């Protein structure tokens, strides 16, 4: 498997790392995803899609917080990935982040996995 690191971005409250894992791009945000940090996640998601990765796996296990702006970044990536015939898989959400998806109903439009390993083992979309 190709595990080369593609890149990373960081602010004081959010670190985003990107790597290739087989046919997937694995995006790992850690910290707080909100209005002030959303572009740090949006940009790598869009870059991965522009490079032809239709299957994006977002490892959410390091996210401590996600507000509506962060949710909208992920929803936007999902729409673009779906249009390209791929999908966005969310893995390992902490309860506080999962609650945002539950309250808004967004959990119904994403493929959710308990762990990164489970997301990578799932070869759908």
mmCIF file of C-alpha atoms in Angstrom:
data_model
loop_
_atom_site.group_PDB
_atom_site.id
_atom_site.type_symbol
_atom_site.label_atom_id
_atom_site.label_comp_id
_atom_site.label_asym_id
_atom_site.label_seq_id
_atom_site.Cartn_x
_atom_site.Cartn_y
_atom_site.Cartn_z
ATOM 1 C CA UNK A 1 0.000 0.000 0.000
ATOM 2 C CA UNK A 2 1.079 3.509 -0.696
ATOM 3 C CA UNK A 3 1.374 5.346 2.595
ATOM 4 C CA UNK A 4 3.194 8.412 1.369
ATOM 5 C CA UNK A 5 2.331 11.639 3.105
ATOM 6 C CA UNK A 6 0.824 14.090 0.661
ATOM 7 C CA UNK A 7 0.852 17.149 2.886
ATOM 8 C CA UNK A 8 -0.272 18.882 6.018
ATOM 9 C CA UNK A 9 -1.592 22.226 7.213
ATOM 10 C CA UNK A 10 -1.767 23.641 10.704
ATOM 11 C CA UNK A 11 -3.166 26.484 12.742
ATOM 12 C CA UNK A 12 -3.066 26.817 16.478
ATOM 13 C CA UNK A 13 -6.276 24.830 16.839
ATOM 14 C CA UNK A 14 -6.376 22.439 13.859
ATOM 15 C CA UNK A 15 -3.786 20.215 12.238
ATOM 16 C CA UNK A 16 -4.691 18.460 8.984
ATOM 17 C CA UNK A 17 -2.583 15.689 7.496
ATOM 18 C CA UNK A 18 -3.181 14.038 4.151
ATOM 19 C CA UNK A 19 -1.811 10.773 2.812
ATOM 20 C CA UNK A 20 -2.563 8.272 0.103
ATOM 21 C CA UNK A 21 -3.729 4.839 1.145
ATOM 22 C CA UNK A 22 -4.321 2.632 -1.876
ATOM 23 C CA UNK A 23 -7.082 4.236 -3.936
ATOM 24 C CA UNK A 24 -8.146 6.483 -1.069
ATOM 25 C CA UNK A 25 -6.967 9.840 0.165
ATOM 26 C CA UNK A 26 -6.907 9.808 3.968
ATOM 27 C CA UNK A 27 -7.457 13.214 5.512
ATOM 28 C CA UNK A 28 -6.812 13.461 9.252
ATOM 29 C CA UNK A 29 -7.952 16.645 10.982
ATOM 30 C CA UNK A 30 -7.047 16.981 14.652
ATOM 31 C CA UNK A 31 -8.295 19.685 17.006
ATOM 32 C CA UNK A 32 -11.183 22.097 16.528
ATOM 33 C CA UNK A 33 -12.997 22.377 13.190
ATOM 34 C CA UNK A 34 -14.902 25.653 13.148
ATOM 35 C CA UNK A 35 -15.378 28.934 11.290
ATOM 36 C CA UNK A 36 -11.767 29.964 11.920
ATOM 37 C CA UNK A 37 -10.142 26.675 10.884
ATOM 38 C CA UNK A 38 -12.496 25.330 8.200
ATOM 39 C CA UNK A 39 -10.297 26.375 5.266
ATOM 40 C CA UNK A 40 -7.482 24.218 6.650
ATOM 41 C CA UNK A 41 -9.707 21.217 5.947
ATOM 42 C CA UNK A 42 -11.512 22.526 2.857
ATOM 43 C CA UNK A 43 -8.336 23.123 0.877
ATOM 44 C CA UNK A 44 -6.827 19.617 1.230
ATOM 45 C CA UNK A 45 -10.218 18.012 0.526
ATOM 46 C CA UNK A 46 -10.517 20.019 -2.691
ATOM 47 C CA UNK A 47 -6.902 19.262 -3.642
ATOM 48 C CA UNK A 48 -7.514 15.530 -3.228
ATOM 49 C CA UNK A 49 -10.596 15.724 -5.427
ATOM 50 C CA UNK A 50 -8.679 17.765 -8.027
ATOM 51 C CA UNK A 51 -5.980 15.058 -8.073
ATOM 52 C CA UNK A 52 -8.611 12.485 -8.977
ATOM 53 C CA UNK A 53 -9.272 10.896 -5.607
ATOM 54 C CA UNK A 54 -12.996 10.212 -5.603
ATOM 55 C CA UNK A 55 -12.794 8.231 -2.368
ATOM 56 C CA UNK A 56 -11.980 10.417 0.603
ATOM 57 C CA UNK A 57 -11.603 8.914 4.057
ATOM 58 C CA UNK A 58 -11.711 11.497 6.839
ATOM 59 C CA UNK A 59 -10.250 10.148 10.066
ATOM 60 C CA UNK A 60 -12.260 12.113 12.634
ATOM 61 C CA UNK A 61 -10.775 10.408 15.679
ATOM 62 C CA UNK A 62 -8.681 13.479 16.524
ATOM 63 C CA UNK A 63 -11.483 16.022 16.137
ATOM 64 C CA UNK A 64 -12.450 17.536 19.481
ATOM 65 C CA UNK A 65 -15.081 19.901 18.086
ATOM 66 C CA UNK A 66 -17.015 20.512 14.864
ATOM 67 C CA UNK A 67 -19.438 23.383 14.282
ATOM 68 C CA UNK A 68 -21.806 24.064 11.381
ATOM 69 C CA UNK A 69 -19.021 25.551 9.251
ATOM 70 C CA UNK A 70 -16.976 22.379 9.612
ATOM 71 C CA UNK A 71 -20.019 20.291 8.825
ATOM 72 C CA UNK A 72 -20.607 22.348 5.679
ATOM 73 C CA UNK A 73 -17.020 21.756 4.541
ATOM 74 C CA UNK A 74 -17.572 18.013 4.799
ATOM 75 C CA UNK A 75 -20.966 18.232 3.094
ATOM 76 C CA UNK A 76 -19.438 20.219 0.238
ATOM 77 C CA UNK A 77 -16.709 17.618 -0.220
ATOM 78 C CA UNK A 78 -19.343 14.876 -0.206
ATOM 79 C CA UNK A 79 -21.287 16.562 -3.002
ATOM 80 C CA UNK A 80 -18.154 16.955 -5.139
ATOM 81 C CA UNK A 81 -16.996 13.396 -4.462
ATOM 82 C CA UNK A 82 -20.455 12.014 -5.284
ATOM 83 C CA UNK A 83 -20.506 13.985 -8.540
ATOM 84 C CA UNK A 84 -17.162 12.368 -9.422
ATOM 85 C CA UNK A 85 -18.560 8.895 -8.711
ATOM 86 C CA UNK A 86 -16.835 8.542 -5.350
ATOM 87 C CA UNK A 87 -17.703 9.254 -1.768
ATOM 88 C CA UNK A 88 -16.660 10.588 1.597
ATOM 89 C CA UNK A 89 -16.198 8.136 4.434
ATOM 90 C CA UNK A 90 -16.028 9.435 8.007
ATOM 91 C CA UNK A 91 -14.193 7.308 10.530
ATOM 92 C CA UNK A 92 -13.767 7.213 14.292
ATOM 93 C CA UNK A 93 -15.893 10.176 15.338
ATOM 94 C CA UNK A 94 -15.716 11.178 18.994
ATOM 95 C CA UNK A 95 -19.157 11.346 20.691
ATOM 96 C CA UNK A 96 -19.181 15.166 20.825
ATOM 97 C CA UNK A 97 -18.601 15.370 17.043
ATOM 98 C CA UNK A 98 -20.959 12.488 16.261
ATOM 99 C CA UNK A 99 -23.692 14.358 18.148
ATOM 100 C CA UNK A 100 -23.485 17.280 15.678
ATOM 101 C CA UNK A 101 -24.030 14.869 12.795
ATOM 102 C CA UNK A 102 -26.887 13.169 14.646
ATOM 103 C CA UNK A 103 -28.687 16.412 15.551
ATOM 104 C CA UNK A 104 -28.447 17.794 12.005
ATOM 105 C CA UNK A 105 -29.272 14.527 10.265
ATOM 106 C CA UNK A 106 -25.980 14.687 8.367
ATOM 107 C CA UNK A 107 -25.075 11.189 9.520
ATOM 108 C CA UNK A 108 -27.629 9.898 6.992
ATOM 109 C CA UNK A 109 -25.715 11.283 3.986
ATOM 110 C CA UNK A 110 -22.232 10.047 4.909
ATOM 111 C CA UNK A 111 -20.767 6.569 5.123
ATOM 112 C CA UNK A 112 -19.727 6.264 8.775
ATOM 113 C CA UNK A 113 -17.191 3.818 10.186
ATOM 114 C CA UNK A 114 -16.160 3.045 13.751
ATOM 115 C CA UNK A 115 -12.448 3.266 12.879
ATOM 116 C CA UNK A 116 -10.038 4.247 10.138
ATOM 117 C CA UNK A 117 -9.188 0.592 9.646
ATOM 118 C CA UNK A 118 -12.867 -0.240 9.015
ATOM 119 C CA UNK A 119 -13.183 2.632 6.534
ATOM 120 C CA UNK A 120 -10.135 1.482 4.606
ATOM 121 C CA UNK A 121 -11.362 -2.127 4.581
ATOM 122 C CA UNK A 122 -14.708 -1.032 3.090
ATOM 123 C CA UNK A 123 -14.128 -0.885 -0.650
ATOM 124 C CA UNK A 124 -17.420 0.808 -1.547
ATOM 125 C CA UNK A 125 -17.410 4.312 -3.090
#
